[in-house]
Coordinates of N, CA and C in Angstrom, one line a residue:
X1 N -3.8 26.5 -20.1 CA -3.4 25.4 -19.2 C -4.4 24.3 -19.3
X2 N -4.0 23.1 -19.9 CA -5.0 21.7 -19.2 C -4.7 21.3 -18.1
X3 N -6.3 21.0 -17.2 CA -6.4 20.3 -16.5 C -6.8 18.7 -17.0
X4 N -5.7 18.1 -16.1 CA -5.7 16.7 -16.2 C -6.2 16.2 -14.9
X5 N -6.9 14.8 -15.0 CA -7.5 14.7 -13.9 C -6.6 13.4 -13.2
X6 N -6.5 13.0 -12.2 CA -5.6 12.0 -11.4 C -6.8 11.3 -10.4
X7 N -7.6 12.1 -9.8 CA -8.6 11.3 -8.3 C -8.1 10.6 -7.6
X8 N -6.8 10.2 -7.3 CA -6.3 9.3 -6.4 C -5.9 10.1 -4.9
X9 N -5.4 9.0 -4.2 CA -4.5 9.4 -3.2 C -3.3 9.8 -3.5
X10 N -2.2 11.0 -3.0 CA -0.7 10.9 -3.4 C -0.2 11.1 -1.9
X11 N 1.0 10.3 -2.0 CA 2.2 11.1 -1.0 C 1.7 12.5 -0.2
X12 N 2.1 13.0 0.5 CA 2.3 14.4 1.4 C 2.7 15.2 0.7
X13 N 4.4 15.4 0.1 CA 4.7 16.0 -1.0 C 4.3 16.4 -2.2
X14 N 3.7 15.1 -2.2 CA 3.3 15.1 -3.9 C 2.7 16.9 -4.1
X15 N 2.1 17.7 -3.8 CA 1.6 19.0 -4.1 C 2.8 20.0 -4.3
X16 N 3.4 19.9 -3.6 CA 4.3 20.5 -3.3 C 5.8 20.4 -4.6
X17 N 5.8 19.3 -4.3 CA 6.5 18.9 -5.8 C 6.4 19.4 -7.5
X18 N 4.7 19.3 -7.7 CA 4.2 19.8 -8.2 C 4.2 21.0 -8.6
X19 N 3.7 21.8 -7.6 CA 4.1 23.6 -7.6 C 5.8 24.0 -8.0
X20 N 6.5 23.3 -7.8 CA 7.9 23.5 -7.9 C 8.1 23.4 -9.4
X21 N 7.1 22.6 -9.8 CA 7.1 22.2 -11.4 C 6.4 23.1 -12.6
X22 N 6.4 23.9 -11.6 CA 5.4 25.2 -12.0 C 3.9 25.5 -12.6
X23 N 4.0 23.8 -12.1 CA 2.2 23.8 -12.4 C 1.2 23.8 -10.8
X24 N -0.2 23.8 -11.0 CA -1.0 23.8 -10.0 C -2.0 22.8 -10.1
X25 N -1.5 22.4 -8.4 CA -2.3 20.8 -8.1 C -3.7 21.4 -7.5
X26 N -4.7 21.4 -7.5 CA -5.8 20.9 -6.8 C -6.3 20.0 -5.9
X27 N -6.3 19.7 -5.0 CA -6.1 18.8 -3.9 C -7.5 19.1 -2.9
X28 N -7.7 17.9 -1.9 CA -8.9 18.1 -1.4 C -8.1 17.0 0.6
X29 N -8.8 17.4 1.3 CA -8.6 16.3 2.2 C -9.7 15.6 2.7
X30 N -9.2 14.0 2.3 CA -10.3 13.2 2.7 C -11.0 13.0 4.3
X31 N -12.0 12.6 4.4 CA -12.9 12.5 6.0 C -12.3 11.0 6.1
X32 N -13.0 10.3 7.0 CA -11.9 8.8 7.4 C -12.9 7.8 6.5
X33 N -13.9 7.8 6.2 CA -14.2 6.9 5.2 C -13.9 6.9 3.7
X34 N -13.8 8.1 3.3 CA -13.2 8.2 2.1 C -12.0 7.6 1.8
X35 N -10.9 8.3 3.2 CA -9.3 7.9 3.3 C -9.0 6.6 3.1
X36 N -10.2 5.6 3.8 CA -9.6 4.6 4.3 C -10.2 3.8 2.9
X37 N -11.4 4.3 2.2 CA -11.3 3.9 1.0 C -10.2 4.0 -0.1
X38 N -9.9 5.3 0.1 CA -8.7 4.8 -0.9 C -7.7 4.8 -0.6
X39 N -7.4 4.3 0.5 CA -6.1 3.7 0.9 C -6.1 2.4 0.5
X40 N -7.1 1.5 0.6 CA -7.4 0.4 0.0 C -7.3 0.2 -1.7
X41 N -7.9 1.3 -2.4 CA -7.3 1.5 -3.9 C -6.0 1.6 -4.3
X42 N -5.6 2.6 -3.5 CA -4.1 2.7 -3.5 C -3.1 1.1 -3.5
X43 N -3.8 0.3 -2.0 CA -2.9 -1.1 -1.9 C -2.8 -1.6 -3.2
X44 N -4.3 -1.6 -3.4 CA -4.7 -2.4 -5.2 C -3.7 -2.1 -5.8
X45 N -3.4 -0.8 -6.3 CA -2.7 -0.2 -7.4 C -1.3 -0.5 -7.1
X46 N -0.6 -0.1 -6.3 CA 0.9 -0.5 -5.6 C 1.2 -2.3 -6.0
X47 N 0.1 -2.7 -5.1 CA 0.0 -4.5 -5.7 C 0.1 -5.1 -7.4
X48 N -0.4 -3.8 -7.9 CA -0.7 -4.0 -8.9 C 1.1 -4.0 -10.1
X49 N 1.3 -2.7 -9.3 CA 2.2 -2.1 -10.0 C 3.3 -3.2 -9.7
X50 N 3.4 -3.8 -8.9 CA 5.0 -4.6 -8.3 C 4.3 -5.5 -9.0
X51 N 3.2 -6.6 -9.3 CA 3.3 -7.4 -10.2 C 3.2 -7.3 -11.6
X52 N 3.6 -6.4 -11.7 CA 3.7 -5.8 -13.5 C 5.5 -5.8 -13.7
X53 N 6.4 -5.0 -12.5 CA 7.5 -4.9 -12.5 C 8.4 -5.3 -11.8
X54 N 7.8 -6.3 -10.6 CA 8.4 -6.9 -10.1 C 9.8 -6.1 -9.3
X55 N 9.5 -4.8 -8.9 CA 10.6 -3.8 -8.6 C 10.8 -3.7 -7.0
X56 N 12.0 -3.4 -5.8 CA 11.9 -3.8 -4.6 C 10.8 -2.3 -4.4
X57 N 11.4 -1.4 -5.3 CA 10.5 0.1 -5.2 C 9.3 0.1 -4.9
X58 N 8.3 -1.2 -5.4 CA 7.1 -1.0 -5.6 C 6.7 -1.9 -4.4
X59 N 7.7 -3.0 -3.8 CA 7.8 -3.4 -2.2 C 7.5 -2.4 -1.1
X60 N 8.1 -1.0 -1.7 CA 8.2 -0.4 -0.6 C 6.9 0.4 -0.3
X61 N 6.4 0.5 -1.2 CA 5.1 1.8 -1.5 C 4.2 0.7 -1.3
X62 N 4.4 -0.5 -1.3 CA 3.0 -1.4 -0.8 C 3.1 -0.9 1.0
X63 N 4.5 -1.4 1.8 CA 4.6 -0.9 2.6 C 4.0 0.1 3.1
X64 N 4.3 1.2 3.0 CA 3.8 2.5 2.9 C 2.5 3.1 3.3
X65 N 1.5 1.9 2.3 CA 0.4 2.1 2.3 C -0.2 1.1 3.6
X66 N 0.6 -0.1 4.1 CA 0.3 -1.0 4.7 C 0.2 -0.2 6.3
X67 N 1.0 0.7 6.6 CA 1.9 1.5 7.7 C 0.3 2.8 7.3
X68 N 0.1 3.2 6.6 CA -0.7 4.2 6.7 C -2.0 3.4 7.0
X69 N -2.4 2.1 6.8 CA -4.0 2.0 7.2 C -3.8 1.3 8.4
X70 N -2.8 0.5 9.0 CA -2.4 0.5 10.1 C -2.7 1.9 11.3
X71 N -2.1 3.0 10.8 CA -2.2 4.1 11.3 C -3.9 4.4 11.6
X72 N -4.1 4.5 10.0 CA -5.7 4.8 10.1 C -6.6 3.4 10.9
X73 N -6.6 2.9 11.4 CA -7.4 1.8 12.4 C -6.5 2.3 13.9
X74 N -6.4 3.3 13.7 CA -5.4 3.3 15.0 C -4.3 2.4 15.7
X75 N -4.2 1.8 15.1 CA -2.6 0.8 15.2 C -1.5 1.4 14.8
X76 N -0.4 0.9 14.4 CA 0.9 0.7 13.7 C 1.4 -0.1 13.1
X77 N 2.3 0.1 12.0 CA 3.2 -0.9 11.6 C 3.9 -1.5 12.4
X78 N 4.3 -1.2 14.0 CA 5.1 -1.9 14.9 C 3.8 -3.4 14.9
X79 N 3.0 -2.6 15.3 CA 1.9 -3.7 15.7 C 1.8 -4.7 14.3
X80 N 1.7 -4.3 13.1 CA 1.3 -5.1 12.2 C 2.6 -6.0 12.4
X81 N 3.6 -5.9 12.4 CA 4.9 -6.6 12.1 C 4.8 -8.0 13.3
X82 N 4.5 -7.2 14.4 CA 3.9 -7.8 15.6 C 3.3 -9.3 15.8
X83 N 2.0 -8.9 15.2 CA 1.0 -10.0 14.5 C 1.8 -10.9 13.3
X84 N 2.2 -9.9 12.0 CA 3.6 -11.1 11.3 C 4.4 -12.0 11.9
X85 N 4.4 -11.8 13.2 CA 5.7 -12.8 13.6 C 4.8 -13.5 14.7
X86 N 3.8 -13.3 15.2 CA 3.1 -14.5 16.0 C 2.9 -15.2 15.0
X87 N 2.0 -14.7 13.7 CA 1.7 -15.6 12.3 C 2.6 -16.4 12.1
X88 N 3.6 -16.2 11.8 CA 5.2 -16.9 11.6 C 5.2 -18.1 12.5
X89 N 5.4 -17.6 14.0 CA 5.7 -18.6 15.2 C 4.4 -19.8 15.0
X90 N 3.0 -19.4 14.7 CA 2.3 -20.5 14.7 C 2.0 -21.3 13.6
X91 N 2.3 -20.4 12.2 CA 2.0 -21.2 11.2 C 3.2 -21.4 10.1
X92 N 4.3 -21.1 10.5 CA 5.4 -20.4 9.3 C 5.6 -19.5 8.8
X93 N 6.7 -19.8 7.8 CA 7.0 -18.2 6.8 C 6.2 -19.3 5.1
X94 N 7.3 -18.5 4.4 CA 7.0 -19.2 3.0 C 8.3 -19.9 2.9
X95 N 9.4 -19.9 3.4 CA 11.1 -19.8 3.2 C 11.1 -21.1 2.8
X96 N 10.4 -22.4 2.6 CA 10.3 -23.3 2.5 C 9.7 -23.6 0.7
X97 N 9.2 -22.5 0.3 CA 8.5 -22.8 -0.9 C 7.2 -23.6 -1.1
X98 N 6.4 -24.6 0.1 CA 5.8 -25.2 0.2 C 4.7 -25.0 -0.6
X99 N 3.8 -25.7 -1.4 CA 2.3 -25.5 -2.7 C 1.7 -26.8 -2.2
X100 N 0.6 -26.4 -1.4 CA -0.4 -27.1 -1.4 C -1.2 -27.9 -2.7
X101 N -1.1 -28.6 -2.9 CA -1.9 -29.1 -4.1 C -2.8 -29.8 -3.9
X102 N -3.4 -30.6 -2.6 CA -4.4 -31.6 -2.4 C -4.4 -31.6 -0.5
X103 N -5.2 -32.3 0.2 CA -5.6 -32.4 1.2 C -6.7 -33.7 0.8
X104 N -6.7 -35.0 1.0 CA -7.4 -36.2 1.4 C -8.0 -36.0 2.6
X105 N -9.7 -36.0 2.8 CA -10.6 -36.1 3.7 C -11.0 -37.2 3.8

């Protein structure tokens, strides 16, 4: 059997899935600085991935991760959505397309 190495964060299932596949995951659970480090890799990576494919799929798993470090600061995605829409009421959306190019001082 090779071991292949991954080091990331996965999904809940992801192990489980795995085992079904009749191979064996190795898995570890992170302490809250670790987690919350690579929850932040993970955004990277997700971020990464939707600008390579441009897919709504990869919208969602940025979500996902946005909803899980929410969680981990002890918040929520209710609350992050929350803050989106004060942001909104004071400063806008994007729906407008607007590009700053200059500002005269």
């Amino acid at each position: 059997m090779i071991t292949v190495p991954y080091n990331k964060l996965v999904r809940d299932k992801i192990p489980d899935i795995i085992e079904e596949n009749c191979q064996k995951a190795k898995t570890i659970v992170l302490d809250d600085e670790h987690y919350t480090a690579a929850l932040e890799k993970k955004l990277k990576e997700e971020a990464r991935e939707y600008l390579r494919s441009r897919e709504l799929i990869e919208l969602a798993d940025i979500l996902e991760v946005v909803e899980a470090l929410a969680k981990n600061q002890g918040s929520s995605f209710d609350e992050v959505l929350e803050l989106k829409k004060h942001k909104q009421e004071k400063n806008g959306a994007f729906d407008k397309r607007i590009f700053l190019v200059s500002v005269k001082r």
